[in-house]
JSON list of C-alpha atoms in Angstrom, two decimals:
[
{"chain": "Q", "resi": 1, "resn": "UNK", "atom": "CA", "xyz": [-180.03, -191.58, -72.66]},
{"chain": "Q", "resi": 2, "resn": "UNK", "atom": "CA", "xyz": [-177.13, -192.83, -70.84]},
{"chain": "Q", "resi": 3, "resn": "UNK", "atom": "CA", "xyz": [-175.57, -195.52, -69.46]},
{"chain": "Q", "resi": 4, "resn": "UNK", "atom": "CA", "xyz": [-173.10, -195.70, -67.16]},
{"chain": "Q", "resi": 5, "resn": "UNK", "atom": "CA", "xyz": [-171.51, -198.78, -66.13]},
{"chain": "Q", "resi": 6, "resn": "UNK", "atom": "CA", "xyz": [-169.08, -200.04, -63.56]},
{"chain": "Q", "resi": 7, "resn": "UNK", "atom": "CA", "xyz": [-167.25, -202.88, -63.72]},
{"chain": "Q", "resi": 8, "resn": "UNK", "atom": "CA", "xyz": [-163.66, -204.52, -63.49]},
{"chain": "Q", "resi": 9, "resn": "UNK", "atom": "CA", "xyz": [-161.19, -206.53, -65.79]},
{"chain": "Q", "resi": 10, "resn": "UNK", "atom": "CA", "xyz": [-160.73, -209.18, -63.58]},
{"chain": "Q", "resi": 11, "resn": "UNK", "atom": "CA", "xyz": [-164.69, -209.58, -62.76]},
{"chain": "Q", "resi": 12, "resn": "UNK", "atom": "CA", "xyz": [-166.37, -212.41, -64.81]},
{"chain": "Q", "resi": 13, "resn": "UNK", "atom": "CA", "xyz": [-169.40, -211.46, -64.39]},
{"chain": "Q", "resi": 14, "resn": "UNK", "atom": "CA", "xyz": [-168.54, -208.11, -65.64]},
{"chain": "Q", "resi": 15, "resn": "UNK", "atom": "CA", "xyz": [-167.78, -210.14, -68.91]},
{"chain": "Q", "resi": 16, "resn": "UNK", "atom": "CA", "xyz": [-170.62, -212.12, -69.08]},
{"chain": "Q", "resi": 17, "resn": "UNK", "atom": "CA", "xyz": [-173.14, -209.25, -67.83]},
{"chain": "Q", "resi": 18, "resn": "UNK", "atom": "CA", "xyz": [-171.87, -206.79, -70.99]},
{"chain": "Q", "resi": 19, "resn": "UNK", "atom": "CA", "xyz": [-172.84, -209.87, -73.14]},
{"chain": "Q", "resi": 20, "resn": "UNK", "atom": "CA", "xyz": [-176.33, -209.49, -71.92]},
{"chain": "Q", "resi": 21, "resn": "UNK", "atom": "CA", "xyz": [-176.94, -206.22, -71.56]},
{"chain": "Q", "resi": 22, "resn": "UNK", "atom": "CA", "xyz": [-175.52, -205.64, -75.10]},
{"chain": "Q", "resi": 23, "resn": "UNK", "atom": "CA", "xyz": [-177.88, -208.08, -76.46]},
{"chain": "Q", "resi": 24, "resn": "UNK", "atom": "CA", "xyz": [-181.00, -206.38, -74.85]},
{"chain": "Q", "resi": 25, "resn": "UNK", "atom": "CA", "xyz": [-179.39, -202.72, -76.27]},
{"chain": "Q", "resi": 26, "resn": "UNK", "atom": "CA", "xyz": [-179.02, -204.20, -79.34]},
{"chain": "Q", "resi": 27, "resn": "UNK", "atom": "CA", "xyz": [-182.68, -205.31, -79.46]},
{"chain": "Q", "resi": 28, "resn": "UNK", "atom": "CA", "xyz": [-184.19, -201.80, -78.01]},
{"chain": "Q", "resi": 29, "resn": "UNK", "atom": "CA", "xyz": [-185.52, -199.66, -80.34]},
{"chain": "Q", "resi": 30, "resn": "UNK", "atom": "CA", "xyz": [-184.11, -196.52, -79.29]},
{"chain": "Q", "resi": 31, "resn": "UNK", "atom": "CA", "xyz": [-179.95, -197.68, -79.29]},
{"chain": "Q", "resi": 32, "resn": "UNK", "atom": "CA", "xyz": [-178.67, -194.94, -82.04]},
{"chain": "Q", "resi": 33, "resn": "UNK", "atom": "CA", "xyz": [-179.58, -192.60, -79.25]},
{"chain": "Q", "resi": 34, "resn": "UNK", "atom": "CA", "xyz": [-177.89, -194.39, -76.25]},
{"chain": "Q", "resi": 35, "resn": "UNK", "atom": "CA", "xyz": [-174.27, -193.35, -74.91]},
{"chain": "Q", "resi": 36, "resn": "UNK", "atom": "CA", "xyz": [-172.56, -196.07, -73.09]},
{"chain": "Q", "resi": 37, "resn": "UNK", "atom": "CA", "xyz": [-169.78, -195.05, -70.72]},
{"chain": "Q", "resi": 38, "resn": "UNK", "atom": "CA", "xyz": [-167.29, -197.32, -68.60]},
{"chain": "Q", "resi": 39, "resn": "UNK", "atom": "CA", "xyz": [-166.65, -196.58, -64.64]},
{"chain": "Q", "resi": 40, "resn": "UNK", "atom": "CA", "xyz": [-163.71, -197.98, -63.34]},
{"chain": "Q", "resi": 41, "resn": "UNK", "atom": "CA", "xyz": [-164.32, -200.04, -60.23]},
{"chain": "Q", "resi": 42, "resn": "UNK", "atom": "CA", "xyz": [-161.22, -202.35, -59.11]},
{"chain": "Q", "resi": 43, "resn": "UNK", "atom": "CA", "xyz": [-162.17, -205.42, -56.85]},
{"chain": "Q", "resi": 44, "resn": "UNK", "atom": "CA", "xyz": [-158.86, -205.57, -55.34]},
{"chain": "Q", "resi": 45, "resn": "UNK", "atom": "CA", "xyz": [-157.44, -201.69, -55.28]},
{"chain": "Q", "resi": 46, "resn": "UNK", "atom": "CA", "xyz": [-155.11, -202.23, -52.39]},
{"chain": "Q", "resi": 47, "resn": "UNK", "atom": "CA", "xyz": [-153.29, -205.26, -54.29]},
{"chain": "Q", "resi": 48, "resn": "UNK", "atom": "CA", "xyz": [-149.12, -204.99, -55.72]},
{"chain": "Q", "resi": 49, "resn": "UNK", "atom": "CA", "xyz": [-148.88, -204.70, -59.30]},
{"chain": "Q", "resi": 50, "resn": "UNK", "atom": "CA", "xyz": [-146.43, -207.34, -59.18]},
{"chain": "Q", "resi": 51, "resn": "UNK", "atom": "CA", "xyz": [-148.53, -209.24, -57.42]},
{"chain": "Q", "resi": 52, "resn": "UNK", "atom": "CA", "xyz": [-150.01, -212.16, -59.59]},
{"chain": "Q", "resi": 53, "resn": "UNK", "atom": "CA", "xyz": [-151.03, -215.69, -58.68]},
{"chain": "Q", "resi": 54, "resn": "UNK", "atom": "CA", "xyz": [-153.58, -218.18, -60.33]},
{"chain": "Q", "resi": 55, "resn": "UNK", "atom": "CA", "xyz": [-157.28, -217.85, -59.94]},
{"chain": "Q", "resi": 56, "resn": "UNK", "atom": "CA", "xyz": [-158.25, -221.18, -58.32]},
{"chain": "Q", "resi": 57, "resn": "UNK", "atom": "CA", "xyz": [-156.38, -220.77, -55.30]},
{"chain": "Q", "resi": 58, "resn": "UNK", "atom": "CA", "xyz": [-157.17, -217.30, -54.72]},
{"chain": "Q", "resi": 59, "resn": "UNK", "atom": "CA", "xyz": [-161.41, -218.18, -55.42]},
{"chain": "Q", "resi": 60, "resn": "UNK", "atom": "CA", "xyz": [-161.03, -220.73, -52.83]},
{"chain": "Q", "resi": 61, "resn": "UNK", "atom": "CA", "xyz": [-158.74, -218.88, -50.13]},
{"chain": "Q", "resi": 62, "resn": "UNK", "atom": "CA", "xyz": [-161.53, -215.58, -50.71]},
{"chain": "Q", "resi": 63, "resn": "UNK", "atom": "CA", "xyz": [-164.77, -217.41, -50.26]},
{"chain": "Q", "resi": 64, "resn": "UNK", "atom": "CA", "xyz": [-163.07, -220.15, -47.83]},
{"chain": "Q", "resi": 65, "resn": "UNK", "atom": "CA", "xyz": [-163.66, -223.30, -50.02]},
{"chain": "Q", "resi": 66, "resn": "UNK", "atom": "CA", "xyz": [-162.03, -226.17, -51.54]},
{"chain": "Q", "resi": 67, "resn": "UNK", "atom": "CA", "xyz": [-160.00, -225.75, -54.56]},
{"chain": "Q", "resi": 68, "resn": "UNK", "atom": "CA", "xyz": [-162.90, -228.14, -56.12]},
{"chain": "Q", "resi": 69, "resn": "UNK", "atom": "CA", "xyz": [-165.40, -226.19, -55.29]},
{"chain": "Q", "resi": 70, "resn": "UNK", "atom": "CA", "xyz": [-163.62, -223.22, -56.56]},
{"chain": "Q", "resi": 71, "resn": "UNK", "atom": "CA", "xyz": [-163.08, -225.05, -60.18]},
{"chain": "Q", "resi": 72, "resn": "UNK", "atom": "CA", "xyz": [-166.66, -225.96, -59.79]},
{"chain": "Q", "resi": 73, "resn": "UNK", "atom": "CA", "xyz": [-167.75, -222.93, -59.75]},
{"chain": "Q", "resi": 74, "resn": "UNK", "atom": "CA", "xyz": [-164.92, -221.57, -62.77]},
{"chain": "Q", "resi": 75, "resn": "UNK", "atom": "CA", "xyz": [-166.73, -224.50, -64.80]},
{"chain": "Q", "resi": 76, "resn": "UNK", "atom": "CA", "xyz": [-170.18, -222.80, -64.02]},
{"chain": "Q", "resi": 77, "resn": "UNK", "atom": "CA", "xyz": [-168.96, -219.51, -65.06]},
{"chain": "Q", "resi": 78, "resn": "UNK", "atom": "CA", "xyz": [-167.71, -221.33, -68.54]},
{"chain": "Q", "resi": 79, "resn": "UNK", "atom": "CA", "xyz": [-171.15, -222.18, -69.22]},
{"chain": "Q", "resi": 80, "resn": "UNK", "atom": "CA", "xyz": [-172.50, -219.11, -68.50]},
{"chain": "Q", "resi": 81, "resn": "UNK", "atom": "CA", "xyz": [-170.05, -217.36, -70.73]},
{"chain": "Q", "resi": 82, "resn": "UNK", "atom": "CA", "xyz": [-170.75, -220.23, -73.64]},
{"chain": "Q", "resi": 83, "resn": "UNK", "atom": "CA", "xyz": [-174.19, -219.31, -73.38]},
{"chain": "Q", "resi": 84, "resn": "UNK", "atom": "CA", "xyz": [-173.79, -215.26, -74.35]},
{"chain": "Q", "resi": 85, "resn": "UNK", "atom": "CA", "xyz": [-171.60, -216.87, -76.94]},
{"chain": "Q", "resi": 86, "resn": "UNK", "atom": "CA", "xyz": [-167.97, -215.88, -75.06]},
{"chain": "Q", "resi": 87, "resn": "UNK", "atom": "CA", "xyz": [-164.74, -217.70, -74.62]},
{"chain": "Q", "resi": 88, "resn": "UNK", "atom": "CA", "xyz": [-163.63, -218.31, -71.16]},
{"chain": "Q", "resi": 89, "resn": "UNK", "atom": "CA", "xyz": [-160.82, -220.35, -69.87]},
{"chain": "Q", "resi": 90, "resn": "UNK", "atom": "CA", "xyz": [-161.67, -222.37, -67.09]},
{"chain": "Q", "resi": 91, "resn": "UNK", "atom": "CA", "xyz": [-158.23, -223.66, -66.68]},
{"chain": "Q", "resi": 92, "resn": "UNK", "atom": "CA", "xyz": [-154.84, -221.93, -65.70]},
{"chain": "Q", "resi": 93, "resn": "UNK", "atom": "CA", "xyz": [-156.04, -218.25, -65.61]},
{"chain": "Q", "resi": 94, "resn": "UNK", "atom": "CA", "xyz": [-154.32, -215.98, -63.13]},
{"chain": "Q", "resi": 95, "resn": "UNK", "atom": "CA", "xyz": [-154.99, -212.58, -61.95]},
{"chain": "Q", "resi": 96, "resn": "UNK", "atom": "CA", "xyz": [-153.50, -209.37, -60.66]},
{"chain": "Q", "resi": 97, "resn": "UNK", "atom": "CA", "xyz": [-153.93, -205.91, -59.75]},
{"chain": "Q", "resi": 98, "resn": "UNK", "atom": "CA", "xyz": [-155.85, -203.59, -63.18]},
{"chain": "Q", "resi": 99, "resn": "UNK", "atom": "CA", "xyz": [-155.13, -200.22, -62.17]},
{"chain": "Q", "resi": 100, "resn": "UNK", "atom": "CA", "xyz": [-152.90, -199.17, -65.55]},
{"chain": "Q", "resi": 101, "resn": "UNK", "atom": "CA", "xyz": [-156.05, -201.18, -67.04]},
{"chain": "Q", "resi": 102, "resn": "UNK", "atom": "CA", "xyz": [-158.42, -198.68, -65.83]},
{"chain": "Q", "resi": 103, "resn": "UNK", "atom": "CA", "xyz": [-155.77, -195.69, -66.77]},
{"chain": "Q", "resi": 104, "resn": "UNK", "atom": "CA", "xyz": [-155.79, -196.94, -70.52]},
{"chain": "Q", "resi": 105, "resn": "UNK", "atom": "CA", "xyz": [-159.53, -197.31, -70.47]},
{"chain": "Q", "resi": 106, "resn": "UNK", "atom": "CA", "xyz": [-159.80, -193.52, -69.68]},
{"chain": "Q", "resi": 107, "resn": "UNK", "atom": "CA", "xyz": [-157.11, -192.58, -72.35]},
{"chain": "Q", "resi": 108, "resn": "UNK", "atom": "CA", "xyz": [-159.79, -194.66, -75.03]},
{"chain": "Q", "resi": 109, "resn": "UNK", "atom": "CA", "xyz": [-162.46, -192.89, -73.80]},
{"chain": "Q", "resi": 110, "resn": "UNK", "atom": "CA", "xyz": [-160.61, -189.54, -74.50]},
{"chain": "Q", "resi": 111, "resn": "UNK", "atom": "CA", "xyz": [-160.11, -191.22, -78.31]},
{"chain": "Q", "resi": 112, "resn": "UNK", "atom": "CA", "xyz": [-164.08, -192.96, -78.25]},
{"chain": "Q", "resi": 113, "resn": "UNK", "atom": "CA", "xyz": [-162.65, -196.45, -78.22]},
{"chain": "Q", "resi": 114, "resn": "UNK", "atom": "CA", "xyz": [-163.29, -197.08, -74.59]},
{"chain": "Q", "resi": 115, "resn": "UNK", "atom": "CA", "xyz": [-165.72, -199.88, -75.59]},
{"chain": "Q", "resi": 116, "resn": "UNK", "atom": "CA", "xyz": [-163.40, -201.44, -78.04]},
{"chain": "Q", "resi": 117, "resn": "UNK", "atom": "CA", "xyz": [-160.67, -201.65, -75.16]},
{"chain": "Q", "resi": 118, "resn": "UNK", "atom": "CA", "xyz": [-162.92, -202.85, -72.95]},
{"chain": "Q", "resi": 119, "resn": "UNK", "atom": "CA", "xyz": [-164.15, -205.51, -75.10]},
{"chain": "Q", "resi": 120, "resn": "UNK", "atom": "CA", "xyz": [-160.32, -206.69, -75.67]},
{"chain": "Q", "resi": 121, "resn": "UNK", "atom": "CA", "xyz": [-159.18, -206.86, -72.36]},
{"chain": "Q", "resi": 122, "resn": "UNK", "atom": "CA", "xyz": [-161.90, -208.65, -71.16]},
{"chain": "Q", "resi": 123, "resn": "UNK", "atom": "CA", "xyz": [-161.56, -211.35, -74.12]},
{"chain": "Q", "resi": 124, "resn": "UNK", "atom": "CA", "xyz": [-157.59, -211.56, -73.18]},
{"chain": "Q", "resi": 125, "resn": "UNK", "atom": "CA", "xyz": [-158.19, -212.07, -69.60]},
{"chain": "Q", "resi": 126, "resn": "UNK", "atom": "CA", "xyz": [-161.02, -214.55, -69.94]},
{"chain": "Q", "resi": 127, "resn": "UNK", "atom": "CA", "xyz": [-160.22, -216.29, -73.18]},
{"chain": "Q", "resi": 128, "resn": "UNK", "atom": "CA", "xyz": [-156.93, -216.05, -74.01]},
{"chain": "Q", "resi": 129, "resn": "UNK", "atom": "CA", "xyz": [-153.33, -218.20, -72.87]},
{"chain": "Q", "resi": 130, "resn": "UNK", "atom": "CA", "xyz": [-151.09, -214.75, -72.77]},
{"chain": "Q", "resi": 131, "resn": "UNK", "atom": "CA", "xyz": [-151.52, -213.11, -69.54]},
{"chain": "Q", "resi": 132, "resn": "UNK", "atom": "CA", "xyz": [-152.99, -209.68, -68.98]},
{"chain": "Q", "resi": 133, "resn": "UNK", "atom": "CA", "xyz": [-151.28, -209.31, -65.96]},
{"chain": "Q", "resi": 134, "resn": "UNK", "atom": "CA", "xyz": [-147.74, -211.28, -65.94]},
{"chain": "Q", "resi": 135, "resn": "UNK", "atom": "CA", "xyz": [-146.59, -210.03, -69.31]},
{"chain": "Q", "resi": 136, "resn": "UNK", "atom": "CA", "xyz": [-145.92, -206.48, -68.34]},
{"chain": "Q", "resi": 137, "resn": "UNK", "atom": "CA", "xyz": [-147.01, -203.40, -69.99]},
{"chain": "Q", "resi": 138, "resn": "UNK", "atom": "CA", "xyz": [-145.76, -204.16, -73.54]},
{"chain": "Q", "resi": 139, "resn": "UNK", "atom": "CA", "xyz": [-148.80, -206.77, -73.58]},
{"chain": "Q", "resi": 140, "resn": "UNK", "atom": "CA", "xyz": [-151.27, -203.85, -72.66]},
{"chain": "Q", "resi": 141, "resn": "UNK", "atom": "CA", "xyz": [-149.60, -201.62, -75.30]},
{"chain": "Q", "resi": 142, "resn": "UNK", "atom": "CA", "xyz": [-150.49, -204.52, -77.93]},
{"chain": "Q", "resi": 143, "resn": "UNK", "atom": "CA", "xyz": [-154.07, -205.01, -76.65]},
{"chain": "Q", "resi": 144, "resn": "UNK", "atom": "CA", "xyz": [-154.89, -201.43, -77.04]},
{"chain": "Q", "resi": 145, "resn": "UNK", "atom": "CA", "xyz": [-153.09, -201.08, -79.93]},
{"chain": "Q", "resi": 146, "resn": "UNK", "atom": "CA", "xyz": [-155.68, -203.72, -81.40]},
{"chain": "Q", "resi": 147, "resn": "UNK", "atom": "CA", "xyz": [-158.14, -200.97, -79.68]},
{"chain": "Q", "resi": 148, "resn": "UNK", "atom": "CA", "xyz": [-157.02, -198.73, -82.18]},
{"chain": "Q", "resi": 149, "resn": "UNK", "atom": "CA", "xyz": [-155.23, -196.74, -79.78]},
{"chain": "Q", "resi": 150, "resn": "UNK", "atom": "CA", "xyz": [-151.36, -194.98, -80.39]},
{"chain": "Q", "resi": 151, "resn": "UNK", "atom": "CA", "xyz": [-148.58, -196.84, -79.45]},
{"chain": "Q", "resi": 152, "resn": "UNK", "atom": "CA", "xyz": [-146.83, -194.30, -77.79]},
{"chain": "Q", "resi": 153, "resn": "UNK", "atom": "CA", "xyz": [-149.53, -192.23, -76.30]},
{"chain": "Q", "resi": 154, "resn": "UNK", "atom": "CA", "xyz": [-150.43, -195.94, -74.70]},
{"chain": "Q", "resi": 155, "resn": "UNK", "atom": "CA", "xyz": [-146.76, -196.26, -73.27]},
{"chain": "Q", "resi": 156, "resn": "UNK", "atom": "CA", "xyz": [-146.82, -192.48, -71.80]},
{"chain": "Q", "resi": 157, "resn": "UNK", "atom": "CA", "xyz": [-149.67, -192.92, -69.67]},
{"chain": "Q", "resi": 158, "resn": "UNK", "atom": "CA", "xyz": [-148.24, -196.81, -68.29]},
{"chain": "Q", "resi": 159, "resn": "UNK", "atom": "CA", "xyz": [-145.03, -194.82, -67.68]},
{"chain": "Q", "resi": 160, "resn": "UNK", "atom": "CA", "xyz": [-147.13, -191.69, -65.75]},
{"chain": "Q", "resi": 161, "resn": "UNK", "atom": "CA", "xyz": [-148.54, -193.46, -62.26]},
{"chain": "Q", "resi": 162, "resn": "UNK", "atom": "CA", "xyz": [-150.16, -189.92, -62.11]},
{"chain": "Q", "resi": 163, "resn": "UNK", "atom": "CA", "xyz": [-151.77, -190.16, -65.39]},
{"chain": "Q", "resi": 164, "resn": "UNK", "atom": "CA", "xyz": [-155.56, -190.67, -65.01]},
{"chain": "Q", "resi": 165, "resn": "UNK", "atom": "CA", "xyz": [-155.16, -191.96, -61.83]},
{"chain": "Q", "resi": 166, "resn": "UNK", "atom": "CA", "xyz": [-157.18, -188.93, -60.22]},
{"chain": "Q", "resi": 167, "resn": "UNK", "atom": "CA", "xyz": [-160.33, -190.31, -62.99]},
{"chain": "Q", "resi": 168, "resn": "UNK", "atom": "CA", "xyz": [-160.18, -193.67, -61.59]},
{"chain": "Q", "resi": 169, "resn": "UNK", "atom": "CA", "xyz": [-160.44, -192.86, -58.04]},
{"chain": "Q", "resi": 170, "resn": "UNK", "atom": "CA", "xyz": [-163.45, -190.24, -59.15]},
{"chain": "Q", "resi": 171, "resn": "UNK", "atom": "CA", "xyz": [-165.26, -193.14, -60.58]},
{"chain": "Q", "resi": 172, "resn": "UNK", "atom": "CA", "xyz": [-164.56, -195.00, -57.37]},
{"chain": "Q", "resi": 173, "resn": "UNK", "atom": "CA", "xyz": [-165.88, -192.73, -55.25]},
{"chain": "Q", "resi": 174, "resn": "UNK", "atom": "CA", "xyz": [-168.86, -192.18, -57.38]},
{"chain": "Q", "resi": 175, "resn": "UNK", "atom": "CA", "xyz": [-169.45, -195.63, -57.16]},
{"chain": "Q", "resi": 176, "resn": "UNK", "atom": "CA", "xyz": [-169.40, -195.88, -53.68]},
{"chain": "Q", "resi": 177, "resn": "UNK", "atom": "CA", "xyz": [-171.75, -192.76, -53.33]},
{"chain": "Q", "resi": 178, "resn": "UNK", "atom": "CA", "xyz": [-174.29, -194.23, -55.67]},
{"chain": "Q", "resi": 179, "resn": "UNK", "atom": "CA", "xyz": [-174.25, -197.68, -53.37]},
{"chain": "Q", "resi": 180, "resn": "UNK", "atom": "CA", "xyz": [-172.49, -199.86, -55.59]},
{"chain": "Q", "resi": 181, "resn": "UNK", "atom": "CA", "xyz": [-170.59, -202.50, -53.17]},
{"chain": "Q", "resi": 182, "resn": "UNK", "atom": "CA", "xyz": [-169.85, -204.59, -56.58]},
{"chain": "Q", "resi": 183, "resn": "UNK", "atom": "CA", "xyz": [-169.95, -204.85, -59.73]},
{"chain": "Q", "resi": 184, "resn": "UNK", "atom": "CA", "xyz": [-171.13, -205.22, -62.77]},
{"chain": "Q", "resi": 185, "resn": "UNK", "atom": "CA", "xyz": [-173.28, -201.90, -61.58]},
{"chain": "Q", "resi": 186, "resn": "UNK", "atom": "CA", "xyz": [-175.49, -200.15, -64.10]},
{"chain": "Q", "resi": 187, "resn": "UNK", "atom": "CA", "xyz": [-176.85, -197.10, -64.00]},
{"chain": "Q", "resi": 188, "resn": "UNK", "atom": "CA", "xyz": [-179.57, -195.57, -66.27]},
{"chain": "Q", "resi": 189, "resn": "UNK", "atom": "CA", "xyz": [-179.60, -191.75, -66.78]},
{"chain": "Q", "resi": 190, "resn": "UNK", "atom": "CA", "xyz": [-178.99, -191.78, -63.47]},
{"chain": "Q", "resi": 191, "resn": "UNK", "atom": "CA", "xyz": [-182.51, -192.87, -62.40]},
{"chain": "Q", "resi": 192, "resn": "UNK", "atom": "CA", "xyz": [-182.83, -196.41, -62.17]},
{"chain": "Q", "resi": 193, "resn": "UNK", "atom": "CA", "xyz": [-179.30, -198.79, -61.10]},
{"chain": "Q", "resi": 194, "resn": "UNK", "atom": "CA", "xyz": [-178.58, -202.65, -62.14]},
{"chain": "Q", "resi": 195, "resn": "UNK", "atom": "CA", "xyz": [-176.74, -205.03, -59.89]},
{"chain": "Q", "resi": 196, "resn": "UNK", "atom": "CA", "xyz": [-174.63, -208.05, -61.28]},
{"chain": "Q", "resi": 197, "resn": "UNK", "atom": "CA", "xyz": [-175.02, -210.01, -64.58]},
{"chain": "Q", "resi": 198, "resn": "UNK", "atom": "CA", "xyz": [-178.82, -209.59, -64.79]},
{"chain": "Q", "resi": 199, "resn": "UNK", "atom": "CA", "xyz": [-180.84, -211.54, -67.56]},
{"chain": "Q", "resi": 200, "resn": "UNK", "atom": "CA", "xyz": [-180.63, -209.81, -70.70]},
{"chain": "Q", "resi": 201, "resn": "UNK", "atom": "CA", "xyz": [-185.19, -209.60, -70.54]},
{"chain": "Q", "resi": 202, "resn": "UNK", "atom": "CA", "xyz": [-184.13, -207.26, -67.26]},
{"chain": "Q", "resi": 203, "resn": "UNK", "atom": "CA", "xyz": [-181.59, -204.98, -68.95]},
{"chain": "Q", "resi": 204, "resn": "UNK", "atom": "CA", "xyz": [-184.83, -204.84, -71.83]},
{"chain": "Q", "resi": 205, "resn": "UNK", "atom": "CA", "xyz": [-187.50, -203.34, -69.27]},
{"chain": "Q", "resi": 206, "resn": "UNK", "atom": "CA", "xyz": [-184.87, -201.33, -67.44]},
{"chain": "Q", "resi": 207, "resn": "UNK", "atom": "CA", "xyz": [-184.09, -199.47, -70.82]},
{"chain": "Q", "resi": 208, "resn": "UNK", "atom": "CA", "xyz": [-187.66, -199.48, -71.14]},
{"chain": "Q", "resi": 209, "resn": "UNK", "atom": "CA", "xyz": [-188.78, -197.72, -68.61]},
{"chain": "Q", "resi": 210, "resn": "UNK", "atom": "CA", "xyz": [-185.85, -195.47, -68.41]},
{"chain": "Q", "resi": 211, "resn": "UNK", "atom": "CA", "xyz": [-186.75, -193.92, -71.69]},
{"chain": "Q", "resi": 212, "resn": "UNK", "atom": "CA", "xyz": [-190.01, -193.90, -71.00]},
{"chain": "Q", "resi": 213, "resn": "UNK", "atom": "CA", "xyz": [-189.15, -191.79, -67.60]},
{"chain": "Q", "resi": 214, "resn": "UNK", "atom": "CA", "xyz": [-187.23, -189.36, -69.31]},
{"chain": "Q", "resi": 215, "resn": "UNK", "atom": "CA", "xyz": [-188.15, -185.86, -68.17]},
{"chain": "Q", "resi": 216, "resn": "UNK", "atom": "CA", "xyz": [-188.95, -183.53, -71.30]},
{"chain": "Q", "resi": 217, "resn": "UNK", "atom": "CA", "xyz": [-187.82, -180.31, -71.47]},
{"chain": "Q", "resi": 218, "resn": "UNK", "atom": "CA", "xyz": [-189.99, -177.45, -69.76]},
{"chain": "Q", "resi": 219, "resn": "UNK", "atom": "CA", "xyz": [-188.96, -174.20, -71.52]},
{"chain": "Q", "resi": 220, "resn": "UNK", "atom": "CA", "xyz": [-189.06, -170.91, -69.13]},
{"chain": "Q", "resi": 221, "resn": "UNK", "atom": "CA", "xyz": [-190.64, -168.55, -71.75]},
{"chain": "Q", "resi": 222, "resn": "UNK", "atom": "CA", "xyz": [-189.59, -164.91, -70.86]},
{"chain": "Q", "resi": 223, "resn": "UNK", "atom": "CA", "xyz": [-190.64, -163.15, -74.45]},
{"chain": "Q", "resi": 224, "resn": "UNK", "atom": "CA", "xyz": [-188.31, -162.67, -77.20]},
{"chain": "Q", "resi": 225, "resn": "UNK", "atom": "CA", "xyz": [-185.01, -162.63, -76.48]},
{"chain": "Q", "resi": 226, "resn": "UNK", "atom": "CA", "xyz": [-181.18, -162.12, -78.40]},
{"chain": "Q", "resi": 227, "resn": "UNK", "atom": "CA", "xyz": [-180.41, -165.54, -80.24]},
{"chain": "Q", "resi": 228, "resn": "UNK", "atom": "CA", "xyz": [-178.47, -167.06, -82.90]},
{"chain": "Q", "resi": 229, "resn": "UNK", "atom": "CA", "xyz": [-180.17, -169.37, -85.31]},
{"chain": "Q", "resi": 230, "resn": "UNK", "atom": "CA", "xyz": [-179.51, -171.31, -89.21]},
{"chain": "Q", "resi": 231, "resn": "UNK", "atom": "CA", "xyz": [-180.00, -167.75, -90.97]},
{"chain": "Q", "resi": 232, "resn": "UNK", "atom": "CA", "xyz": [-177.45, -165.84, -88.31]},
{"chain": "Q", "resi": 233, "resn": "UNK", "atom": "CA", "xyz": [-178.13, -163.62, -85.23]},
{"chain": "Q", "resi": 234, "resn": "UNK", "atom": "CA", "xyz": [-180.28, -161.25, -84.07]},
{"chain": "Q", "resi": 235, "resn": "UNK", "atom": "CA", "xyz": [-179.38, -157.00, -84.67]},
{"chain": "Q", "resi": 236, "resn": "UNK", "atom": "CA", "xyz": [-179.52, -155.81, -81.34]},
{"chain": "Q", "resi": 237, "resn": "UNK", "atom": "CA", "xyz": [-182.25, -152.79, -81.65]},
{"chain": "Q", "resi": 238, "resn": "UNK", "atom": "CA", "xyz": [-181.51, -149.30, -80.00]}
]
């Protein structure tokens, strides 16, 4: 079975809803035989790469409240994170466009470390002093270095803005033709979709019943035919 899911760097609740719906994969009996992939999904696409600023402000210009209220609700999101057992600064974070985030995601998913990426640049956006975004790309190169990606296959794609761009914008659009309007956004073998940080008890049943729904495999039986098997291939017969 697979899951798909879409989801952003800069998205806390994308953080905080992997937490969860790793702990109810972890606890489903059937998890050696689920694939997990990543969709890229940016919450600000149009914004400069240069562009960065500190969270606060932008929280409370976005959803037109007080920069209180916006800290109020950081400090929310801190215990939220604290309770999936995640760091999460609620002080002096900034944020920026994740584009070249999303590139380097695809390159790990070429190499099967997309999840390991994933997992690092969420910690060093939500957890960590260094900036994701104001450090420039050396600081990517190091995170996915720790991701166990190469060095210099890292710094060829941040160099390339063609490089994997046209996979980002595919998983974009897919996103959009699948109704997702935000994320996190799971989708399960492309049956059953989960909006936002959901409970980890919801990810349990959705797995549930998604593997339970999964359509066997009706074989079309036209007699014996040519195949190739353990002990070799069939003679063809005159």
């Amino acid at each position: 079975m697979r899951v798909e899911i879409w989801s952003d760097i800069a998205c806390p609740w994308c953080y905080v809803g992997k937490a969860r719906f790793e702990k109810a994969l972890q606890a489903f009996p059937h998890r050696d035989q689920v694939e997990v992939v990543h969709r890229s999904f940016e919450l600000d696409p149009g914004r400069d790469k240069a562009a960065t600023g500190p969270v606060i402000p932008m929280i409370a210009k976005k959803y037109g409240i007080s920069e209180a209220q916006a800290q109020a609700a950081e400090d929310n999101l801190g215990v939220q994170a604290a309770a999936e057992g995640l760091d999460y600064r609620t002080r002096d974070r900034d944020h920026g466009n994740t584009f070249d985030m999303h590139r380097l995601l695809h390159l790990a998913k070429e190499h099967g470390r997309q999840d390991e990426l994933i997992q690092i640049l969420y910690r060093a956006n939500f957890a960590e002093e260094r900036s994701v975004f104001a450090e420039g790309d050396e600081r990517l190169v190091e995170l996915a270095v720790e991701a166990g990606l190469d060095a210099d296959a890292v710094r060829g794609v941040l160099a390339d803005p063609a490089a994997y761009a046209d996979d980002v914008r595919a998983d974009e659009r897919e996103a959009a033709q699948l109704g997702a309007n935000g994320v996190p956004f799971f989708v399960l073998d492309r049956k059953y979709g989960v909006s936002g940080a959901q409970p980890a008890e919801v990810f349990e049943q959705a797995l549930t019943q998604a593997w339970g729904e999964r359509s066997p495999l009706r074989l079309i039986d036209q007699g014996d035919a040519e195949a190739c098997g353990p002990d070799g291939c069939a003679v063809p017969q005159k």
